[in-house]
Tab-separated table of C-alpha atoms (C1' of nucleotides) in Angstrom:
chain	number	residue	atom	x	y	z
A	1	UNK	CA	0.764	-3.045	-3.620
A	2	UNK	CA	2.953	-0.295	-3.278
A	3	UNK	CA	4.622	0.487	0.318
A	4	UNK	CA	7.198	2.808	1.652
A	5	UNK	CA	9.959	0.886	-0.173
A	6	UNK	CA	8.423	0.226	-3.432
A	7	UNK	CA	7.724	3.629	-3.831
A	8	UNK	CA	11.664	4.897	-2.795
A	9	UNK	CA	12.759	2.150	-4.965
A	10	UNK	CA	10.332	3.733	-7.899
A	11	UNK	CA	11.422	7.580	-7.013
A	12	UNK	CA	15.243	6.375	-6.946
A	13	UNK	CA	14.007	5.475	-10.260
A	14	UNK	CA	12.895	8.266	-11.718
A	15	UNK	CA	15.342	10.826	-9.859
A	16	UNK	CA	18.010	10.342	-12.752
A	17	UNK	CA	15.324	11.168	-15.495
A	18	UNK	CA	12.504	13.335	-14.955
A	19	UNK	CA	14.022	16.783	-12.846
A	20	UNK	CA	14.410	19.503	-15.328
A	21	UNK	CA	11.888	17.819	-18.116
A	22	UNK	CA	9.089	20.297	-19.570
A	23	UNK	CA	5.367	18.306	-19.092
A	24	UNK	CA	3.876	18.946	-22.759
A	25	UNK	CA	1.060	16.812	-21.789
A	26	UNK	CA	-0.776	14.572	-18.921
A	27	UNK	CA	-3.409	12.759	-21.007
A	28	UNK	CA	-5.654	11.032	-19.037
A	29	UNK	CA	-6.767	7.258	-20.867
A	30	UNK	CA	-9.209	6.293	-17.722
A	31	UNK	CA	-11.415	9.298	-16.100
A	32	UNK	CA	-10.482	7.629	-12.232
A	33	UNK	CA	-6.903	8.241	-12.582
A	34	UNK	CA	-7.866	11.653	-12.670
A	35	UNK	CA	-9.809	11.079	-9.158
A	36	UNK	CA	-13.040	13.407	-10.281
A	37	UNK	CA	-10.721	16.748	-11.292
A	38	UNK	CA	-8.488	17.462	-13.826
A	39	UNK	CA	-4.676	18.664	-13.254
A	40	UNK	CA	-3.839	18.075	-16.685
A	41	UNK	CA	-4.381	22.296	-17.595
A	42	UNK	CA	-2.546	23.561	-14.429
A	43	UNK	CA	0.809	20.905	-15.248
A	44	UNK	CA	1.404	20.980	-19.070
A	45	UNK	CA	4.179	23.430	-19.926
A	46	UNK	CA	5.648	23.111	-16.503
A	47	UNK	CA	9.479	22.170	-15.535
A	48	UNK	CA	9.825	19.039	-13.366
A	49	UNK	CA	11.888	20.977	-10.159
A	50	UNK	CA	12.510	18.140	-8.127
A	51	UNK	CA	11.165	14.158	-7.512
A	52	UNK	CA	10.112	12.972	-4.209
A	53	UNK	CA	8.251	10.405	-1.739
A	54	UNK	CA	6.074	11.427	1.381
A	55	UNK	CA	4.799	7.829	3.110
A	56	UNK	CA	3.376	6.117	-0.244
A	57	UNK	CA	3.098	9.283	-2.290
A	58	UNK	CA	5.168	9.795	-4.860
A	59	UNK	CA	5.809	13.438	-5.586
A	60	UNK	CA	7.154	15.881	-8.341
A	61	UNK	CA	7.551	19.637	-7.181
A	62	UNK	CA	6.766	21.698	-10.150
A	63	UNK	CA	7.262	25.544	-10.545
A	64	UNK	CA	3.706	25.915	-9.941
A	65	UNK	CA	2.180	23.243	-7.375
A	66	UNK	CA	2.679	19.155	-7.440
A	67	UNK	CA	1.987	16.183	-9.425
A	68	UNK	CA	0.881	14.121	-6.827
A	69	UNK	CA	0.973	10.129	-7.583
A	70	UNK	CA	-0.504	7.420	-5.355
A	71	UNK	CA	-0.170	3.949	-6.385
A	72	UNK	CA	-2.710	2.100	-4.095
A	73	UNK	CA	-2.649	-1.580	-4.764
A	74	UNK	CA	-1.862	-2.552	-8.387
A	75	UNK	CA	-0.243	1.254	-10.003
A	76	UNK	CA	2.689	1.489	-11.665
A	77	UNK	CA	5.085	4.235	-12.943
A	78	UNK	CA	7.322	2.823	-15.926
A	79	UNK	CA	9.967	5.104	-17.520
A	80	UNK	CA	10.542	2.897	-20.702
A	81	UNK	CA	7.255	1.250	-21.864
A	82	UNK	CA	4.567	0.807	-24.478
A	83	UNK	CA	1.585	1.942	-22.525
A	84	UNK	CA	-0.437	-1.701	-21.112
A	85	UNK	CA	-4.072	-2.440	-21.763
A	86	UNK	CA	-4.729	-1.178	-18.132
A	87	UNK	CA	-2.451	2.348	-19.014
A	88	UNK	CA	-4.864	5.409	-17.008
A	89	UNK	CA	-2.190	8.158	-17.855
A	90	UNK	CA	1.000	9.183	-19.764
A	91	UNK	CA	3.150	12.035	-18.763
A	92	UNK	CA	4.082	13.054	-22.125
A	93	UNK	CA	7.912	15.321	-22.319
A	94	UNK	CA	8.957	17.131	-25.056
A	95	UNK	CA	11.038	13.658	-25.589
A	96	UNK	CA	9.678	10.635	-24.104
A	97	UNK	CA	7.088	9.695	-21.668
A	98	UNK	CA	6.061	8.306	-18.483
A	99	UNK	CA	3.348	5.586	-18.319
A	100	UNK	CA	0.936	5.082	-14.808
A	101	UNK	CA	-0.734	1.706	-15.356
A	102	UNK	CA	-3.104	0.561	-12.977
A	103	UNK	CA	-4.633	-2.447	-13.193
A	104	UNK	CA	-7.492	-2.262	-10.683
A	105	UNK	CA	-7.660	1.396	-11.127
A	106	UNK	CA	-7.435	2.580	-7.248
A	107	UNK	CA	-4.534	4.599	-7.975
A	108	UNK	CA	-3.880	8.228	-9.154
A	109	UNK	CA	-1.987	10.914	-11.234
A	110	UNK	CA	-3.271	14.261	-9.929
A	111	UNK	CA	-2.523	17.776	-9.708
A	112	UNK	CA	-2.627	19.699	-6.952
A	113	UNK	CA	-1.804	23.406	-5.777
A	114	UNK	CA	0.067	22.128	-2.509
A	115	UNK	CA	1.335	18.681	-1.786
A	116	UNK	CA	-1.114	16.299	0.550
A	117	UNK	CA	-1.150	16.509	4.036
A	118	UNK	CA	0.825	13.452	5.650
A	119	UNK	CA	1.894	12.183	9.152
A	120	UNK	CA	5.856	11.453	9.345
A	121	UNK	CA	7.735	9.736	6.880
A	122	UNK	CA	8.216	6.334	8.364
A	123	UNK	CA	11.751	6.594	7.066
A	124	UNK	CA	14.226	8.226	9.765
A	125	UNK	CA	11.777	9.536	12.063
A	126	UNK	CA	13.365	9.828	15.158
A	127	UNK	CA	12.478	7.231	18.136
A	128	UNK	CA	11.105	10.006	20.201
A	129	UNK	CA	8.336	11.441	17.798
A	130	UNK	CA	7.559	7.649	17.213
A	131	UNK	CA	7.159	6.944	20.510
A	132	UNK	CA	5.052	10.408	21.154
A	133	UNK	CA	3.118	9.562	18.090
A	134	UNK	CA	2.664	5.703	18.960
A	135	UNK	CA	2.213	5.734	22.517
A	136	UNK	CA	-0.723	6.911	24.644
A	137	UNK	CA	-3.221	5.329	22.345
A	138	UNK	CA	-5.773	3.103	22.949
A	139	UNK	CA	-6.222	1.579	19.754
A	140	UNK	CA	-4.345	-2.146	18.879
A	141	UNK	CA	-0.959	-1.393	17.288
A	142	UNK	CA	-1.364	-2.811	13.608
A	143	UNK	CA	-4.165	-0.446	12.650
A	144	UNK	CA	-2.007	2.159	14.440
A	145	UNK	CA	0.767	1.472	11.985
A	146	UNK	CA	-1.376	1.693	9.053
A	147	UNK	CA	-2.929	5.089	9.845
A	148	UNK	CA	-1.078	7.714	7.346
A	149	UNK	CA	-2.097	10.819	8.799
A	150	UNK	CA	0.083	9.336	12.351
A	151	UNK	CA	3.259	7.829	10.254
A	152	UNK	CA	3.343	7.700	6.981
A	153	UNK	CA	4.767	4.772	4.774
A	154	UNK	CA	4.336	1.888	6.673
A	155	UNK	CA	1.554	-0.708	4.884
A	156	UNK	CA	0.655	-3.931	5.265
A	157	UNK	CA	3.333	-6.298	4.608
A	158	UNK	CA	5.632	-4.046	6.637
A	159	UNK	CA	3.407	-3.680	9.601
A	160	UNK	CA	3.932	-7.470	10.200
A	161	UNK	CA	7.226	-7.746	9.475
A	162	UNK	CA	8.474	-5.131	11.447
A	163	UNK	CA	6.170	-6.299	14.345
A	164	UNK	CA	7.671	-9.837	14.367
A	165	UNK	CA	11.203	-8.325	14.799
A	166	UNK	CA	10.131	-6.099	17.526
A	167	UNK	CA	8.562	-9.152	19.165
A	168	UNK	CA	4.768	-7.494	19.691
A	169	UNK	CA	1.781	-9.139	18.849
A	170	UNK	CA	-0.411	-7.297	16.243
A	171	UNK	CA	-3.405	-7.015	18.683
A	172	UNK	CA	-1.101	-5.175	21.674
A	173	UNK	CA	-2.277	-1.758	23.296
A	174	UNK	CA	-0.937	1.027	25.430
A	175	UNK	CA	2.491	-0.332	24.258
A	176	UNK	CA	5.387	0.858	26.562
A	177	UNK	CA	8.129	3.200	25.691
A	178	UNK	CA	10.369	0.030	25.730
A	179	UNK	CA	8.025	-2.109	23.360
A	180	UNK	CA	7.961	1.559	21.330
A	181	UNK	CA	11.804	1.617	20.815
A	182	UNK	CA	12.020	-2.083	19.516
A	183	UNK	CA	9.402	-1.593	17.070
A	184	UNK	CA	11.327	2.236	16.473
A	185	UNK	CA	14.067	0.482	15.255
A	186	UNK	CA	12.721	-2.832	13.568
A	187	UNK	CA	10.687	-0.317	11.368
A	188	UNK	CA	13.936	1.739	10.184
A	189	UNK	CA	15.788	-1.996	9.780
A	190	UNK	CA	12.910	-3.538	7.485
A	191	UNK	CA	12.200	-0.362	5.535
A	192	UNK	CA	16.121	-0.436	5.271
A	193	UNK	CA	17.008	-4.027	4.159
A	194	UNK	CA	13.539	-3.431	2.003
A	195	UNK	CA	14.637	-0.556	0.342
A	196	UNK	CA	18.243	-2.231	-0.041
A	197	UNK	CA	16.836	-5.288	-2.164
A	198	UNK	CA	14.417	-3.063	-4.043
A	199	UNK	CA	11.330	-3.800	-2.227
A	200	UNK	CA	8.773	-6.460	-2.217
A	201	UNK	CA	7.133	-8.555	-5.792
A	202	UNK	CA	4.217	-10.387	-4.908
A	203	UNK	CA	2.486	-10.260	-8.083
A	204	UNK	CA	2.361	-6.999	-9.347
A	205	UNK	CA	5.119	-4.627	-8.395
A	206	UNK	CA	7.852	-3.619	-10.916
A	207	UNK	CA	9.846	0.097	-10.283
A	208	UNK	CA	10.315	2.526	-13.268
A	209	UNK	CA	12.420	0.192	-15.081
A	210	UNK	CA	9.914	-2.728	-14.607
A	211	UNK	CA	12.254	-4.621	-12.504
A	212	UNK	CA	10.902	-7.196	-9.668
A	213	UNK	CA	12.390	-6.773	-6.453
A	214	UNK	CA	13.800	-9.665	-4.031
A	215	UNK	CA	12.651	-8.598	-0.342
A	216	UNK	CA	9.627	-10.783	-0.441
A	217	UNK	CA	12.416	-13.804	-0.352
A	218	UNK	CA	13.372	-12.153	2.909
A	219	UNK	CA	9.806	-12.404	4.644
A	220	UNK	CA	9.827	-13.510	7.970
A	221	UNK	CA	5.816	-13.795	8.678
A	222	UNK	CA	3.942	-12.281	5.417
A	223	UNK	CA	2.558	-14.578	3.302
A	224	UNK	CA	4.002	-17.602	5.327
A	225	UNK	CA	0.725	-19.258	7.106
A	226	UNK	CA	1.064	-22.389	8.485
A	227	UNK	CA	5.008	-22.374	7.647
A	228	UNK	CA	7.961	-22.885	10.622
A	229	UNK	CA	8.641	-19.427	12.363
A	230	UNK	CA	12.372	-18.873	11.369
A	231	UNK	CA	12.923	-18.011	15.031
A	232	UNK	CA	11.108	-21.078	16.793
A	233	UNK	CA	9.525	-23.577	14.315
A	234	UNK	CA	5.938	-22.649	15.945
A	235	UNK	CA	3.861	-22.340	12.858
A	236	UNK	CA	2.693	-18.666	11.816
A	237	UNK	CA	-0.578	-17.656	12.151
A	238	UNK	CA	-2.683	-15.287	10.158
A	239	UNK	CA	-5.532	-13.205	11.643
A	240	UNK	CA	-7.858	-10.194	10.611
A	241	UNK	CA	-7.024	-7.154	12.012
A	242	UNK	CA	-8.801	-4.332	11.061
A	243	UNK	CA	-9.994	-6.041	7.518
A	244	UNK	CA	-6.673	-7.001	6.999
A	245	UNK	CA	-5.118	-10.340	6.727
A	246	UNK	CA	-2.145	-10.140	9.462
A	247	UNK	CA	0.823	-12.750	10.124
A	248	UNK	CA	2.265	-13.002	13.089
A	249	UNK	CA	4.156	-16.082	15.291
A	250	UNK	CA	1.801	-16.930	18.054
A	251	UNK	CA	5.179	-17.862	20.087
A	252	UNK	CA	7.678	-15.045	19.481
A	253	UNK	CA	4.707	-12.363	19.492
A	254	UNK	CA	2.610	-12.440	22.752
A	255	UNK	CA	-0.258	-11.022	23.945
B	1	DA	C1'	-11.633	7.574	19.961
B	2	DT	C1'	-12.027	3.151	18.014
B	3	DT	C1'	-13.908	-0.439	15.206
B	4	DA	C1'	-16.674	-2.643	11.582
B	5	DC	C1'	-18.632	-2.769	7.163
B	6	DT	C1'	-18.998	-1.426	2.338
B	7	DA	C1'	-17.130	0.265	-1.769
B	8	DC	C1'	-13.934	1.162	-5.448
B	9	DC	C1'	-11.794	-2.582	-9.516
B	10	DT	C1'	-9.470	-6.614	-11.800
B	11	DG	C1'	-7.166	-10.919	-11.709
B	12	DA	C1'	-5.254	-15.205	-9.654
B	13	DC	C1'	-6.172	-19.305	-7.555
B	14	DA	C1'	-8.548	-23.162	-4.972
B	15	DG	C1'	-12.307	-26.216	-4.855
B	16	DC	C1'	-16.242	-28.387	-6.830
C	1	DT	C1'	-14.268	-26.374	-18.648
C	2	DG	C1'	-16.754	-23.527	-16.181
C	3	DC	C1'	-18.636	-21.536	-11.916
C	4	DT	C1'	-18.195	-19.687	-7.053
C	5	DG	C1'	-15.861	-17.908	-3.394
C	6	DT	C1'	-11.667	-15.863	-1.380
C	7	DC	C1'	-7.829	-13.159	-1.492
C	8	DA	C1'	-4.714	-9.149	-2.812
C	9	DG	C1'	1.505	-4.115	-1.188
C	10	DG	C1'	-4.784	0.846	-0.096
C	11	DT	C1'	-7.900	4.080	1.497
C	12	DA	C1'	-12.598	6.718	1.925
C	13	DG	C1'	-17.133	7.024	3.730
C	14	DT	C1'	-20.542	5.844	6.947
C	15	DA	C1'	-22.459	3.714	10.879
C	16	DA	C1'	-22.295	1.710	15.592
DNA sequence: ATTACTACCTGACAGC
DNA sequence: TGCTGTCAGGTAGTAA
């Protein structure tokens, strides 16, 4: 569920709240959101340093290594809530909590000695390591997007939106440094405007307040099959690309 | 290097 | 009311 925006619009969130707060706890409620090891010994007693995002991840720098937190489809972080049926862990302070629910359990609430290896935040990267990182592929652009360890951030409802206002069809290759520099800068202006409204509610997403955002109002091709492109009436499509369900306006994005 | 398929889970929704 | 199939903001592993 969560993409780059969701997950600033989560650690925006939290920023306020959790720096300086001693973990007395992490009790783990489902053995998955553990993800087969146990950080729960290595993070209690430790002071929360500093809260961050890298692509999806959401991170919180400890004296002593990283609580690492990756929402996958259905997670959730909430600051001010009873813990759900579908609660996997609960940061517990010396005064108050944080809950990670996860419905379809995918997600996690690890530990780790040194934060994950990424590719660059999708956020302000610069046009030229996008372009040196995006072109002289092979591969079809979408999955390109979606690959973390290349850029990190960018999922699937961003990935079309950002390649309908850049004008490229989700199945293009070899794209040009001119193609590059659209989508360069319709990435920064979706993540933006995203980010700006508070991200993207389809069904499940809430930040660490458990408020809905508004961007999905502001979808130009995502979830809008068979309605009037907004640019040219031309009906959107929606294709598989790389197992995912991809919308795109056969008009404004050619070949 | 690139792509496809399967798997991990639960719930919502459409169609019969 | 079921039941069945499809789909979902993600990613890992394995095979072609």
């Amino acid at each position: 569920m969560p993409e780059l925006p969701e997950v600033e619009t989560i650690v925006r969130g939290l920023a306020p709240h959790l720096p300086g707060r001693r973990i007395v706890q992490v009790r783990y409620l489902a053995p998955r959101a553990a993800l087969g090891r146990n950080g729960a010994t290595e993070a209690a007693g430790q002071v929360i340093q500093r809260v961050r995002r890298h692509g999806k991840h959401i991170l919180f720098d400890l004296e002593h290594g990283v609580i690492d937190i990756h929402l996958r489809m259905t997670g959730k972080l909430l600051l001010h809530a009873d813990p759900s049926a579908y609660a996997r862990a609960i940061l517990e302070f010396d005064n108050g909590s944080l809950v990670f629910d996860d419905v379809r359990q995918f997600g996690y609430l690890i530990w780790r000695p040194e934060p994950p290896v990424l590719g660059d935040d999708a956020l302000g990267i610069e046009e030229l390591r996008f372009i040196e990182l995006l072109g002289g592929l092979r591969s079809r652009i979408k999955p390109a997007l979606l690959d973390q360890d290349r850029i990190a951030g960018i999922g699937n409802i961003y990935a079309d939106e950002a390649l309908f206002r850049a004008r490229i069809h989700p199945l293009a290759a070899k794209l040009g440094a001119l193609r590059l520099k659209r989508l360069h800068r319709a990435v920064q202006e979706v993540l933006e405007e995203a980010i700006a409204r508070g991200g993207s509610s389809i069904s499940d997403y809430v930040d660490a307040e458990g408020r809905a955002g508004s961007f999905q109002e502001a979808h130009r091709v995502y979830g809008r099959v068979g309605l009037p492109c907004l640019t040219c009436d031309v009906p959107i499509r929606r294709i598989v690309v790389g197992q995912r369900g991809t919308h795109f306006c056969p008009a404004c994005q050619k070949r």
